[in-house]
Structures are given as structure tokens and as C-alpha cells.
Coordinates of C-alpha atoms in Angstrom, one line a residue:
Chain A
C938 CA 11.1 -46.6 10.4
R939 CA 9.8 -45.8 6.9
C940 CA 8.7 -49.3 5.9
R941 CA 5.8 -49.0 8.3
A942 CA 4.4 -46.2 6.2
L943 CA 4.4 -48.4 3.1
L944 CA 2.7 -51.2 4.9
S945 CA 0.0 -49.2 6.5
R946 CA -1.4 -47.5 3.4
P947 CA -3.0 -50.5 1.6
A948 CA -4.4 -51.8 4.9
G949 CA -6.0 -48.4 5.5
R950 CA -7.9 -48.6 2.3
L951 CA -9.5 -51.9 3.4
R952 CA -10.3 -50.5 6.7
A953 CA -12.1 -47.6 5.1
R954 CA -14.9 -49.8 3.9
R955 CA -15.4 -51.4 7.2
D956 CA -15.2 -48.4 9.5
L957 CA -17.3 -45.9 7.7
A958 CA -19.2 -45.0 10.8
A959 CA -16.1 -43.9 12.6
G960 CA -15.3 -41.3 10.0
P961 CA -12.9 -41.1 7.1
D962 CA -9.4 -42.2 7.2
M963 CA -6.7 -39.9 8.5
H964 CA -3.1 -40.1 9.2
F965 CA -1.7 -40.3 12.7
G966 CA 2.0 -39.9 12.0
F967 CA 2.7 -42.7 9.6
Q968 CA -0.2 -44.8 10.8
T969 CA -3.7 -44.6 9.2
V970 CA -6.6 -44.2 11.6
T971 CA -10.1 -42.9 11.6
E972 CA -11.0 -39.3 12.4
E973 CA -12.3 -40.1 15.9
E974 CA -9.3 -42.3 16.8
R975 CA -6.9 -39.6 15.6
R976 CA -8.5 -37.0 17.9
K977 CA -8.3 -39.3 20.8
K978 CA -4.7 -40.3 20.1
I979 CA -3.6 -36.7 19.8
Y980 CA -5.3 -35.8 23.0
Q981 CA -3.5 -38.6 24.7
V982 CA -0.2 -37.5 23.3
F983 CA -0.5 -34.0 24.6
E984 CA -1.9 -35.2 27.9
S985 CA 1.3 -37.2 28.5
V986 CA 3.8 -34.6 27.3
A987 CA 2.2 -31.5 28.9
K988 CA 4.5 -31.4 31.9
K989 CA 7.6 -31.8 29.9
Y990 CA 6.5 -29.8 26.9
D991 CA 8.7 -26.8 27.3
V992 CA 11.7 -28.8 28.3
M993 CA 11.4 -31.0 25.3
N994 CA 10.9 -28.0 23.0
D995 CA 14.2 -26.6 24.2
S996 CA 16.1 -29.8 23.8
M997 CA 14.7 -30.8 20.5
T998 CA 15.2 -27.5 18.7
L999 CA 18.2 -26.5 20.8
G1000 CA 16.3 -23.5 22.0
I1001 CA 15.7 -22.2 18.5
H1002 CA 12.0 -22.4 18.9
R1003 CA 12.2 -19.3 21.1
L1004 CA 13.6 -17.4 18.2
W1005 CA 10.9 -18.7 15.9
K1006 CA 8.3 -17.5 18.3
D1007 CA 10.0 -14.1 18.6
I1008 CA 10.1 -13.7 14.9
L1009 CA 6.4 -14.5 14.7
M1010 CA 5.7 -11.8 17.2
H1011 CA 7.8 -9.3 15.3
K1012 CA 6.0 -10.1 12.1
M1013 CA 2.7 -9.6 13.9
N1014 CA 3.9 -6.2 15.3
P1015 CA 0.8 -5.8 17.4
S1016 CA -0.2 -2.3 18.5
P1017 CA -1.7 -1.7 22.0
G1018 CA -5.4 -2.4 21.9
T1019 CA -5.0 -5.6 19.9
L1020 CA -7.1 -8.6 20.8
L1021 CA -5.2 -11.8 20.2
L1022 CA -6.6 -15.3 20.0
D1023 CA -3.9 -17.9 20.4
V1024 CA -5.4 -21.3 19.3
A1025 CA -3.7 -24.4 20.5
G1026 CA -1.8 -22.0 22.7
G1027 CA -1.2 -24.6 25.4
T1028 CA 1.6 -23.5 27.6
G1029 CA 1.3 -19.9 26.7
D1030 CA 4.6 -19.1 24.9
I1031 CA 3.0 -16.9 22.3
A1032 CA 0.6 -15.2 24.8
F1033 CA 3.5 -14.2 27.1
R1034 CA 5.5 -12.8 24.2
F1035 CA 2.5 -10.9 23.1
I1036 CA 2.1 -9.3 26.5
N1037 CA 5.8 -8.4 26.7
Y1038 CA 5.7 -6.8 23.2
V1039 CA 2.6 -4.8 23.7
S1040 CA 3.7 -3.4 27.1
S1041 CA 7.0 -2.2 25.6
V1042 CA 5.3 -0.6 22.7
R1043 CA 2.8 1.0 25.1
E1044 CA 5.7 2.3 27.3
R1045 CA 7.3 4.0 24.3
Q1046 CA 3.9 5.5 23.4
L1047 CA 3.5 6.9 26.8
Q1048 CA 7.0 8.3 26.9
R1049 CA 6.4 10.1 23.6
K1050 CA 3.1 11.5 25.0
L1051 CA 4.9 12.8 28.0
K1052 CA 7.6 14.4 26.0
H1053 CA 4.9 16.5 24.3
H1054 CA 3.4 17.7 27.5
Q1055 CA 6.2 20.0 28.5
N1056 CA 4.4 22.2 31.0
L1057 CA 2.6 19.8 33.3
S1058 CA 2.4 20.5 37.0
W1059 CA 4.3 18.1 39.4
Q1060 CA 1.0 16.6 40.4
E1061 CA 0.1 15.7 36.9
I1062 CA 3.5 14.2 36.3
F1063 CA 3.2 12.1 39.4
E1064 CA -0.2 10.9 38.3
S1065 CA 0.9 10.0 34.9
Y1066 CA 3.5 7.6 36.3
Q1067 CA 0.9 5.6 38.1
K1068 CA 0.5 2.4 36.1
D1069 CA -3.2 1.7 36.4
K1070 CA -4.2 5.2 35.4
F1071 CA -2.4 4.9 32.1
N1072 CA -3.2 1.3 31.4
S1073 CA 0.1 -0.4 30.8
L1074 CA -1.2 -2.8 28.2
G1075 CA -3.3 -0.3 26.4
D1076 CA -6.4 -2.5 26.5
S1077 CA -4.6 -5.4 24.7
Q1078 CA -5.8 -8.8 25.5
V1079 CA -4.9 -12.3 24.7
V1080 CA -7.1 -15.4 24.9
V1081 CA -5.3 -18.7 25.0
C1082 CA -7.5 -21.5 23.7
D1083 CA -6.5 -25.2 23.8
I1084 CA -8.4 -28.4 23.5
N1085 CA -6.3 -30.1 26.1
R1086 CA -6.9 -29.5 29.8
E1087 CA -3.5 -30.6 30.9
M1088 CA -1.7 -28.1 28.6
L1089 CA -3.9 -25.3 29.8
K1090 CA -3.1 -26.3 33.4
V1091 CA 0.6 -26.1 32.7
G1092 CA 0.1 -22.8 31.0
K1093 CA -1.8 -21.3 33.9
Q1094 CA 0.9 -22.4 36.4
K1095 CA 3.6 -20.9 34.2
A1096 CA 1.7 -17.6 34.0
Q1097 CA 1.4 -17.5 37.8
H1098 CA 5.1 -18.4 38.2
L1099 CA 6.2 -15.7 35.7
G1100 CA 3.9 -13.1 37.1
Y1101 CA 1.5 -12.6 34.1
S1102 CA -2.0 -11.7 35.2
E1103 CA -3.3 -8.8 33.3
G1104 CA -4.9 -9.2 29.8
L1105 CA -4.7 -13.0 29.8
S1106 CA -7.5 -15.5 29.7
W1107 CA -7.6 -19.3 29.3
V1108 CA -10.3 -21.1 27.5
L1109 CA -10.9 -24.7 26.8
G1110 CA -12.0 -25.2 23.2
N1111 CA -11.6 -27.0 19.9
A1112 CA -9.9 -25.3 17.0
E1113 CA -12.4 -26.9 14.6
E1114 CA -15.3 -25.3 16.6
L1115 CA -14.1 -22.2 18.4
P1116 CA -16.4 -21.1 21.3
F1117 CA -16.4 -17.5 20.3
D1118 CA -18.7 -15.2 18.4
N1119 CA -18.0 -13.9 14.9
D1120 CA -15.8 -10.9 14.2
K1121 CA -14.2 -10.7 17.6
F1122 CA -10.4 -10.8 17.3
D1123 CA -7.8 -8.7 15.6
V1124 CA -5.3 -11.5 15.3
C1125 CA -5.6 -15.2 15.4
T1126 CA -2.4 -17.3 15.7
I1127 CA -1.7 -21.0 15.9
A1128 CA 1.8 -21.9 16.6
F1129 CA 2.9 -25.5 16.1
G1130 CA -0.7 -26.6 16.7
I1131 CA -2.4 -26.8 13.3
R1132 CA -0.5 -30.0 12.5
N1133 CA -2.4 -31.7 15.3
V1134 CA -5.8 -30.5 14.1
T1135 CA -7.8 -33.3 12.5
R1136 CA -9.7 -31.1 10.0
I1137 CA -7.4 -28.3 9.0
D1138 CA -10.0 -26.7 6.7
L1139 CA -12.5 -26.4 9.5
A1140 CA -9.9 -24.8 11.7
L1141 CA -9.1 -22.3 9.0
Q1142 CA -12.8 -21.5 8.5
E1143 CA -13.3 -21.0 12.2
A1144 CA -10.3 -18.7 12.4
Y1145 CA -11.8 -16.7 9.5
R1146 CA -15.1 -16.5 11.3
V1147 CA -13.9 -15.2 14.6
L1148 CA -11.6 -12.5 13.0
K1149 CA -12.7 -9.0 12.6
P1150 CA -12.7 -7.5 9.1
G1151 CA -9.1 -6.6 8.4
G1152 CA -8.0 -9.1 11.0
R1153 CA -4.9 -11.3 10.5
F1154 CA -4.3 -15.0 10.7
L1155 CA -0.8 -16.2 11.4
C1156 CA 0.3 -19.8 11.4
L1157 CA 3.7 -21.0 12.6
E1158 CA 4.4 -24.6 11.7
F1159 CA 7.0 -27.1 10.7
S1160 CA 7.2 -27.3 7.0
H1161 CA 8.9 -28.7 4.0
V1162 CA 12.7 -28.4 3.4
S1163 CA 13.4 -28.2 -0.2
N1164 CA 17.2 -28.2 -0.1
P1165 CA 18.1 -31.9 -0.5
L1166 CA 21.3 -32.0 1.6
L1167 CA 19.7 -30.1 4.5
S1168 CA 16.6 -32.3 4.1
R1169 CA 18.7 -35.5 4.6
L1170 CA 20.4 -34.1 7.7
Y1171 CA 17.1 -32.9 9.1
D1172 CA 15.5 -36.3 8.5
L1173 CA 18.5 -38.0 10.2
Y1174 CA 18.2 -35.7 13.2
S1175 CA 14.4 -36.1 13.4
F1176 CA 14.1 -39.8 13.2
Q1177 CA 17.3 -40.8 15.1
V1178 CA 17.7 -38.1 17.7
I1179 CA 14.3 -36.8 18.7
P1180 CA 12.5 -39.9 19.8
V1181 CA 15.6 -40.8 21.8
L1182 CA 15.5 -37.5 23.5
G1183 CA 11.8 -38.1 24.1
E1184 CA 12.5 -41.3 25.9
V1185 CA 15.4 -40.0 27.9
I1186 CA 13.9 -36.7 29.0
A1187 CA 10.2 -37.3 29.0
G1188 CA 10.0 -41.1 29.2
D1189 CA 7.8 -41.2 26.1
W1190 CA 9.3 -42.5 22.9
K1191 CA 6.0 -42.9 21.1
S1192 CA 4.7 -39.4 21.4
Y1193 CA 7.8 -38.0 19.9
Q1194 CA 7.8 -40.5 17.2
Y1195 CA 4.3 -39.3 16.4
L1196 CA 5.6 -35.7 16.4
V1197 CA 8.3 -36.3 13.9
E1198 CA 6.0 -38.3 11.6
S1199 CA 3.3 -35.8 11.8
I1200 CA 5.7 -33.1 10.5
R1201 CA 6.4 -35.3 7.5
R1202 CA 2.7 -35.7 6.8
F1203 CA 1.8 -32.1 7.1
P1204 CA 1.1 -30.3 3.7
P1205 CA 4.0 -28.2 2.4
Q1206 CA 4.1 -24.4 2.1
E1207 CA 2.3 -23.9 -1.2
E1208 CA -0.5 -26.4 -0.3
L1209 CA -1.1 -24.7 3.0
K1210 CA -1.2 -21.4 1.2
A1211 CA -3.9 -22.7 -1.1
M1212 CA -5.9 -24.0 1.9
L1213 CA -5.8 -20.5 3.4
E1214 CA -7.0 -19.0 0.2
D1215 CA -9.8 -21.5 0.1
A1216 CA -10.9 -20.5 3.5
G1217 CA -11.3 -17.0 2.3
F1218 CA -8.1 -15.2 3.3
F1219 CA -6.5 -12.6 1.2
K1220 CA -2.9 -11.6 0.7
V1221 CA -1.8 -15.0 1.8
D1222 CA 1.9 -15.3 2.0
Y1223 CA 4.5 -17.4 3.8
E1224 CA 8.0 -16.9 5.1
N1225 CA 10.4 -19.8 5.5
L1226 CA 12.6 -19.8 8.6
N1227 CA 15.7 -21.9 8.6
F1228 CA 15.4 -23.0 5.0
G1229 CA 11.9 -24.3 5.4
I1230 CA 12.2 -26.3 8.6
V1231 CA 9.6 -23.8 9.9
A1232 CA 7.3 -21.5 8.0
I1233 CA 5.0 -18.6 9.0
H1234 CA 1.9 -18.3 6.9
S1235 CA -0.1 -15.1 7.0
G1236 CA -3.5 -14.2 5.6
F1237 CA -6.0 -11.3 6.1
K1238 CA -9.7 -11.3 6.4
L1239 CA -10.6 -8.5 4.0
Chain B
V122 CA -1.3 -10.1 -24.8
R123 CA -0.5 -8.1 -21.8
C124 CA -0.1 -10.3 -18.8
Q125 CA -2.3 -9.1 -16.0
H126 CA -0.4 -9.4 -12.8
Y127 CA -3.0 -8.2 -10.4
P128 CA -4.4 -10.6 -7.9
P129 CA -7.8 -12.2 -8.8
L130 CA -10.6 -9.8 -8.4
R131 CA -12.5 -11.7 -5.8
A132 CA -14.9 -9.5 -3.9
L133 CA -13.3 -8.5 -0.6
Q134 CA -16.2 -9.7 1.4
A135 CA -15.5 -8.2 4.7
S136 CA -14.5 -4.7 3.6
A137 CA -17.2 -4.6 1.0
A138 CA -19.8 -5.4 3.7
L139 CA -18.4 -2.7 5.8
R140 CA -18.5 -0.2 3.0
R141 CA -22.2 -0.9 2.4
A142 CA -22.9 -0.6 6.1
S143 CA -24.8 -3.8 6.1
D144 CA -25.2 -5.6 9.4
E145 CA -24.5 -9.2 8.5
H146 CA -23.2 -11.0 5.5
K147 CA -23.8 -14.6 4.8
K148 CA -20.8 -16.9 5.0
E149 CA -19.5 -17.5 1.5
P150 CA -19.4 -21.0 0.1
L151 CA -15.8 -22.1 -0.1
T152 CA -14.4 -20.7 -3.3
S153 CA -11.9 -22.5 -5.4
S154 CA -9.6 -19.5 -5.6
S155 CA -6.4 -21.5 -5.9
Q156 CA -6.6 -20.8 -9.6
Q157 CA -4.5 -17.7 -9.7
H158 CA -5.4 -15.6 -12.7
F159 CA -8.0 -13.6 -14.3
D160 CA -11.2 -15.7 -13.8
S161 CA -14.0 -13.3 -13.7
P162 CA -15.3 -13.9 -10.3
P163 CA -18.6 -15.9 -10.2
A164 CA -21.7 -13.9 -9.2
G165 CA -22.1 -16.0 -6.1
H166 CA -19.3 -14.1 -4.5
Q167 CA -21.2 -11.0 -3.7
P168 CA -22.2 -10.7 -0.1
E169 CA -25.9 -10.3 0.2
Q170 CA -27.0 -7.3 2.0
E171 CA -29.5 -7.6 4.8
P172 CA -29.3 -4.3 6.7
Q173 CA -30.8 -5.0 10.1
G174 CA -31.5 -1.9 12.0
P175 CA -29.3 1.2 12.3
R176 CA -25.6 0.8 12.1
P177 CA -23.0 3.5 11.7
S178 CA -21.8 3.9 8.2
Y179 CA -18.1 3.2 7.7
T180 CA -17.9 4.6 4.2
G181 CA -15.3 7.2 4.0
Q182 CA -16.6 8.5 0.7
G183 CA -20.2 8.3 1.7
G184 CA -21.2 7.6 -1.8
Q185 CA -22.7 4.7 -3.7
E186 CA -20.1 2.3 -5.1
S187 CA -21.2 1.4 -8.5
E188 CA -18.9 -1.6 -8.8
D189 CA -19.1 -4.4 -6.4
Y190 CA -15.5 -5.5 -6.5
E191 CA -12.7 -3.7 -4.8
S192 CA -9.3 -5.2 -5.4
E193 CA -6.7 -5.5 -2.6
E194 CA -4.8 -2.6 -4.1
Q195 CA -7.8 -0.3 -3.9
L196 CA -8.4 -1.3 -0.3
Q197 CA -4.7 -0.7 0.6
H198 CA -4.9 2.6 -1.2
R199 CA -7.9 3.6 1.0
I200 CA -6.2 2.5 4.2
L201 CA -3.1 4.6 3.4
T202 CA -5.1 7.6 2.4
A203 CA -7.0 7.3 5.7
A204 CA -3.7 6.9 7.6
L205 CA -2.3 10.2 6.3
E206 CA -4.4 12.2 8.8
F207 CA -2.7 10.5 11.7
V208 CA 0.8 11.2 10.5
P209 CA 1.3 14.5 12.3
E210 CA 0.6 12.7 15.6
H211 CA 2.2 9.3 15.1
G212 CA 4.7 10.0 12.4
W213 CA 5.2 7.8 9.3
T214 CA 4.8 4.6 11.1
A215 CA 2.8 1.4 11.2
E216 CA 0.8 3.0 14.1
A217 CA -0.5 5.7 11.8
I218 CA -1.5 3.0 9.3
A219 CA -3.3 1.1 12.1
E220 CA -5.2 4.2 13.1
G221 CA -6.2 4.7 9.5
A222 CA -7.4 1.2 9.2
K223 CA -9.5 1.7 12.4
T224 CA -11.3 4.7 10.8
L225 CA -12.3 2.5 8.0
G226 CA -13.8 0.0 10.4
L227 CA -11.1 -2.6 9.9
S228 CA -9.0 -4.2 12.6
V229 CA -5.7 -2.6 13.6
A230 CA -4.1 -5.9 12.4
A231 CA -4.7 -4.7 8.8
A232 CA -1.6 -2.6 9.2
G233 CA 0.3 -5.9 8.9
M234 CA -0.3 -5.8 5.2
F235 CA 2.3 -3.1 4.9
H236 CA 5.9 -2.9 5.7
S237 CA 6.5 -2.2 9.3
D238 CA 8.8 0.9 8.8
G239 CA 6.0 3.0 7.2
S240 CA 7.7 3.2 3.9
D241 CA 4.6 2.2 2.1
L242 CA 2.7 5.1 3.6
I243 CA 5.4 7.6 2.5
L244 CA 5.6 6.2 -1.0
H245 CA 1.9 6.4 -1.3
F246 CA 1.9 10.0 -0.2
V247 CA 4.7 11.0 -2.6
S248 CA 2.8 9.3 -5.4
E249 CA -0.4 11.1 -4.5
C250 CA 1.4 14.5 -4.4
N251 CA 2.9 13.8 -7.8
T252 CA -0.5 13.0 -9.3
K253 CA -1.9 16.2 -7.8
L254 CA 0.9 18.2 -9.3
S255 CA 0.3 16.6 -12.7
R256 CA -3.4 17.4 -12.6
L257 CA -2.6 21.0 -11.6
L258 CA -0.1 21.5 -14.4
E259 CA -2.5 19.9 -16.9
K260 CA -5.3 22.2 -15.9
E261 CA -3.1 25.2 -16.3
Q262 CA -1.9 24.1 -19.7
K263 CA -5.5 23.8 -20.8
L264 CA -6.2 27.3 -19.7
V265 CA -3.2 28.5 -21.7
Q266 CA -4.3 26.6 -24.8
L267 CA -7.8 28.1 -24.5
G268 CA -6.2 31.5 -24.4
E269 CA -7.5 32.3 -20.9
A270 CA -4.1 32.6 -19.4
E271 CA -0.7 33.8 -20.3
K272 CA 2.0 31.3 -21.0
K273 CA 4.7 31.7 -18.3
P274 CA 8.3 32.1 -19.2
I275 CA 10.4 29.0 -18.3
D276 CA 12.0 30.2 -15.1
E277 CA 8.6 31.4 -13.7
F278 CA 7.0 28.1 -14.7
L279 CA 9.6 26.0 -13.0
R280 CA 9.4 28.1 -9.9
H281 CA 5.7 27.8 -9.8
A282 CA 5.7 24.0 -10.3
V283 CA 8.3 23.3 -7.6
E284 CA 6.6 25.7 -5.2
A285 CA 3.2 24.1 -5.7
R286 CA 4.7 20.6 -5.2
L287 CA 6.6 21.6 -2.1
R288 CA 3.6 23.3 -0.6
M289 CA 1.9 19.9 -0.4
L290 CA 4.4 18.9 2.2
I291 CA 3.4 21.7 4.6
P292 CA 0.8 19.8 6.6
Y293 CA 3.4 17.1 7.3
I294 CA 6.5 19.2 7.5
E295 CA 7.3 18.3 11.1
K296 CA 7.7 14.6 10.3
W297 CA 9.0 15.0 6.8
P298 CA 12.7 14.7 7.7
Q299 CA 11.9 11.2 9.0
A300 CA 10.2 10.4 5.8
L301 CA 13.2 11.6 3.7
S302 CA 15.5 9.4 5.7
V303 CA 13.2 6.4 5.2
L304 CA 13.1 7.1 1.5
L305 CA 16.9 6.9 1.4
L306 CA 17.0 3.4 2.8
P307 CA 18.6 1.1 0.2
R308 CA 15.4 -0.9 0.1
N309 CA 13.3 2.1 -0.9
I310 CA 15.7 3.9 -3.2
P311 CA 14.5 2.3 -6.5
S312 CA 10.9 3.3 -5.8
S313 CA 11.6 6.7 -4.4
L314 CA 14.0 7.5 -7.3
N315 CA 11.5 6.4 -9.8
L316 CA 8.8 8.7 -8.3
L317 CA 11.3 11.6 -8.2
T318 CA 12.4 11.2 -11.8
S319 CA 8.8 10.8 -13.1
M320 CA 7.8 14.0 -11.3
I321 CA 10.7 16.0 -12.8
D322 CA 9.8 14.6 -16.2
D323 CA 6.3 15.7 -15.8
I324 CA 7.3 19.2 -14.9
W325 CA 9.6 19.5 -17.9
H326 CA 6.9 18.1 -20.1
Y327 CA 4.4 20.7 -19.1
A328 CA 7.1 23.4 -19.4
G329 CA 7.2 22.6 -23.0
D330 CA 10.5 20.8 -23.2
Q331 CA 10.8 18.8 -26.4
S332 CA 14.5 18.3 -26.6
T333 CA 15.8 15.1 -28.0
D334 CA 19.5 15.7 -27.4
F335 CA 21.8 15.7 -24.5
N336 CA 19.9 18.7 -23.1
W337 CA 17.2 16.4 -22.0
Y338 CA 19.5 14.9 -19.4
T339 CA 21.1 18.1 -18.3
R340 CA 17.6 19.7 -17.8
R341 CA 16.5 16.9 -15.6
A342 CA 19.6 16.8 -13.6
V343 CA 19.5 20.5 -13.0
L344 CA 15.8 20.5 -12.0
T345 CA 16.3 17.5 -9.7
G346 CA 19.1 19.4 -8.0
I347 CA 17.0 22.5 -7.6
Y348 CA 14.1 20.5 -6.2
N349 CA 16.2 18.5 -3.7
T350 CA 18.1 21.4 -2.4
T351 CA 14.9 23.5 -2.0
E352 CA 13.3 20.6 -0.1
L353 CA 16.2 20.5 2.3
V354 CA 16.1 24.2 2.8
M355 CA 12.4 24.0 3.5
M356 CA 13.0 21.5 6.3
Q357 CA 15.1 24.1 8.2
D358 CA 13.0 27.1 7.3
S359 CA 11.1 28.9 10.1
S360 CA 10.1 32.1 8.3
P361 CA 6.4 33.0 7.9
D362 CA 4.9 31.0 5.0
F363 CA 8.4 29.7 4.1
E364 CA 9.3 32.9 2.3
D365 CA 13.0 32.1 2.7
T366 CA 12.5 28.9 0.9
W367 CA 10.8 30.5 -2.1
R368 CA 13.5 33.1 -2.3
F369 CA 16.1 30.4 -2.3
L370 CA 14.1 28.7 -5.1
E371 CA 14.0 31.8 -7.1
N372 CA 17.8 32.3 -6.8
R373 CA 18.5 28.7 -7.8
V374 CA 16.3 28.9 -10.8
A375 CA 17.9 32.1 -11.9
D376 CA 21.3 30.5 -11.4
A377 CA 20.2 27.6 -13.7
M378 CA 19.0 30.0 -16.4
A379 CA 22.2 32.0 -16.2
M380 CA 24.2 28.8 -16.4
S381 CA 22.5 27.7 -19.6
S382 CA 23.2 31.1 -21.2
T383 CA 26.7 31.0 -19.9
A384 CA 27.2 27.5 -21.3
S385 CA 26.2 28.8 -24.8
Q386 CA 28.5 31.7 -24.3
V387 CA 31.3 29.4 -23.3
Q388 CA 30.7 27.4 -26.4
S389 CA 30.9 30.4 -28.7
T390 CA 33.9 31.7 -26.8
G391 CA 35.5 28.3 -27.2
E392 CA 34.8 28.4 -30.9
A393 CA 36.3 31.9 -31.2
V394 CA 39.4 30.7 -29.3
V395 CA 39.9 27.7 -31.6
Q396 CA 39.6 29.9 -34.6
G397 CA 42.1 32.3 -33.2
L398 CA 44.6 29.4 -32.6
M399 CA 44.1 28.1 -36.1
G400 CA 44.8 31.5 -37.5
A401 CA 47.9 31.8 -35.4
A402 CA 49.1 28.4 -36.5
V403 CA 48.6 29.3 -40.1
T404 CA 50.4 32.5 -39.6
V405 CA 53.3 30.7 -37.9
S406 CA 53.5 28.1 -40.6
N407 CA 53.8 30.8 -43.2

């Protein structure tokens, strides 16, 4: 309910003078909380939704989130040998897609190579079909980093269930303070995670730091719909349907209320683009999907 | 006031650091680069060099760069130029661009700056070839002006220019048909057509064409036709050093020359016929 937002803002200003020690004021959905509280609350949100995360994604977006993630992967167009860091990667959706993409590119590469070698002996041909000799991923690797233990646990289980083992690692870490050295990764992605980061500028700076020169940062996130009619329908759907689905499917109204509110509070496309440029990225650009419901921002460390 | 539409000239920290083969660059203070245009970048931008011990040099040119700033376009230019050597192996694809980026010490993800079908690489190559051709023709024109060389007759000049330009394709001839098909995609037609027409313009300019009448259009149309058909013939040619192609070119140019003289002949014949008819009409009326 929107009236809550109007009430909470003035109260927040009073609170700021009293709770300076706990950090500056931040938004948690439409509430105003301190930085520390926000981190804690968000941790709790994801702790409780972890098991039903994928199911809820499918039901809220009617399965369209899969397309969004596929489009992100196509935009990335990774070649074999790419090192990917998936921040806030939680249940591993992006990581699995990356592995699929890279193995199919690698397969095509190998087929092309074989076509050129017309006069191999049978022995050599046999050997070339052995997977481990030719390295089916082409040395590509993905590191999934998430701040939330529960999400990582669900992700690992999914990986085991779907049979992904090679080229995949799971690390517990905070997007604002990544546990990696400088200049390590080719691509850094954050899909539907940056909204939950408390200090977005720090997260962007960290992403910049761990990327190799020439590396790319991609951010897939809910964004601002400019079309007024669509915006009204979207609001209706978000505030009326999603929390209900949350209650029915996951037994958790409040987490999904938070989700919807956090989308409204997130900076729109141009603002996020400016933040990326501030962090030092070049050739920053964004692409709207579904009229701005979701946007992919891209920047290069040059 | 000409509006500058290039992106702000911030120092490209990472690539500049690589170019100077320095080991470590300090993290830049956050820059307020949301202001879009023309601020001369503050001096604080330049990464400080602290070379620490030996490190392989990534500079392609190996030379000292006198200016500290490289714009994004210049970096993209360097990446595409580096990518050309991988074209015979990978074709005109994003993979070739990724390999090119690797040789400059950049991540393979830098290939994401370009369109994924490789069209940026092809257009870059065509533009480079056209520039080379212009320089060649200018040099030869200077020689003629200085009296050190003979001025060629038109047909020989055209043959020489087209052959020189087509010879630049020889290292990439295997994958050139792929490039032609990409250039014909609707998305790329404006740019590729632009490059083609400016090249033809150039050739005619150095051939000494100063026409201001309809001939200007016919000359360009004819030469474009000659160039395109010869290019297609070259794709299929397997003779040693493409002799069949050059012979085809010779014939087409000769045809064009003959056609122009035929056209003037037709015109004078037409005038003669008209006069004859007028005479007949006068006779009949008398």
C-alpha cells in the first residue's frame, strides 16, 4: 500500500539523527532502515525464499525470466576460455546457461577443426573424439558468488541434480567486498541481484576491480517502465498478484512485498548508467527488455 | 560551432596501462564523468606508472605514445587491426576479434564491444583498404606532377587502380565471400554502400575526372559495375596470380571505353538522322 511510503519518509529523517552509529538511512522496499538493518533484513528474505526461489521466479514472471537470462547470455556471447564471475548468482541460473553456451560453441569449434584435418589416421580420429583430451569447455570457468549460504546450498544441489560438475565453483562472498584479486575475470555478471546490494557504488567498484582490462560487466535487473499504460498494468500486477502468489506458493507474503517495493525504489536506466560510468566503466549502454520491465546494462573496463 | 560527438576523452586507464607495460596502476578516484561532453579531462586521470620488475610488453607498435589519451575509437581500431591476422583461421567473426583483443593483452570479453556477426571487422577492413588505395593513388599523382612518371591513359589508370585495390583482398580471399554476404545484410548496406561509392569517387578523382554534368553519374555507375563484377570473378578464380581476373578486368574496361565512344557516335548518328528526317519533311511539304 502506497500510503506507507508517504508516512515512512518523514519518520526516517528523525531517525537519522538518533541512529547515526548504525549507518546512514537506506530503503528496504518502502520502509526506511539503517544500512546494517537493511543488510540483515535482505539476508533474512533470501534465507526464507531460497528453497522456493526458482518456483517463485517461474510463477511470478510466467517463465519469462528464462528468456531474459537467455538473452543476457546471447549478449555476452562468451567464447571458450572465458572466466565468468556471477555475483549474487545464488541458485546458478546464469552459471548453467554459461556452461551450456560455451560447450556448444566449443563443439562447433572442434567440428570445424576436424573438417580441416582431412587426412588423419583412424587412431587420431578416435582420439580426437575423446572428451577429456579436447577439453569440452575449452578452459572456461564460472565462479558463482553469493552472500547467502542458503542460496548457495540450493544452487549446489541443483548443479548436482542437473549434472553440472566441470568448470563450476561456489564461493561465499559479499558483492561490496569481493574475495578475489584484481584483474581476474573476463566477465562479471549480476542478474537480479544488484537491487539487493546495500551500497551499489561499492559493488560496481568491486566489479571493476576484479575484471581484467577489456573485461565486461553485465547487469540484468528490473527497471523503469516509461510507457504509462503498461506501467499501470505492471503496477497492478506487481502489487496485487505477486505478494499473493508469494503467500500461496512460498508461504511468505512479506518477502515478496519487499521484492516488489525494491523494484520501485531501484534507480532507473539512465541513473544506473551514470553510476556505471562513475565507477570507471566505458562504453556503458543499456538494452530494455519488455518495454523496460527489465534492462541489461553493459560496461567495459578499458 | 561544430558539435563534437565523440565520447569524452577520459584516459582509458586499463588499456593505457597495458600499453605502457607498467605493472600496477593506482585505482583512480571516482570521476564525475556523467557530464557528457568535451571537458578536457583533468590531469588526475593519468595512471601513474610504477613499473615493478620485468613484464612482457603488450604494445603492438612498440613505440612511445606521445599523447596519454586514447579514445575508445582508437582502441577499437587497434583491436580490429589486430584481429585481421586471425581472419584466415576464424573467418570474419567475433572469435577473430576476441583473438585480436587477446594479443593486445585485453580480455576476450572486449569483443563484446562489437557486433556479434563480425560486420564491424569487415567494415574496418574495407575502410582500411580504401585508405591505402587513396594513399597509393596520391603518391603516384605526385610522381606524375613532379615529372618523374608518365601520366597513364584513362583505361590503364582505371585498370591499375582496380587491380591494386582487389589485390588487397588476396590474403583473405578464402573468407571474402562470407564477408561480401555480411556486407549485403540490410543492416550493413548503408555503410558498405557508402564505402564503395567513396572509393569509386576517389579513383575517378585521381583519374582526373572533372565533369560536372550527367557524365559524373554514368562514370561512377560504370566503374562500380566494373569493380563489383571483377570482384565476383576473383572469388571464383583459381588461375596463378589471378591472371584470369586481370584479363576480365581489361576486357571490361575496354568495353566501357568503347561504349563511351559508341555513345558519342550514336549521338552524332542520331543528329544526322534527325536532320535527314527534317530534310525529307521539307521536301515532302514542298
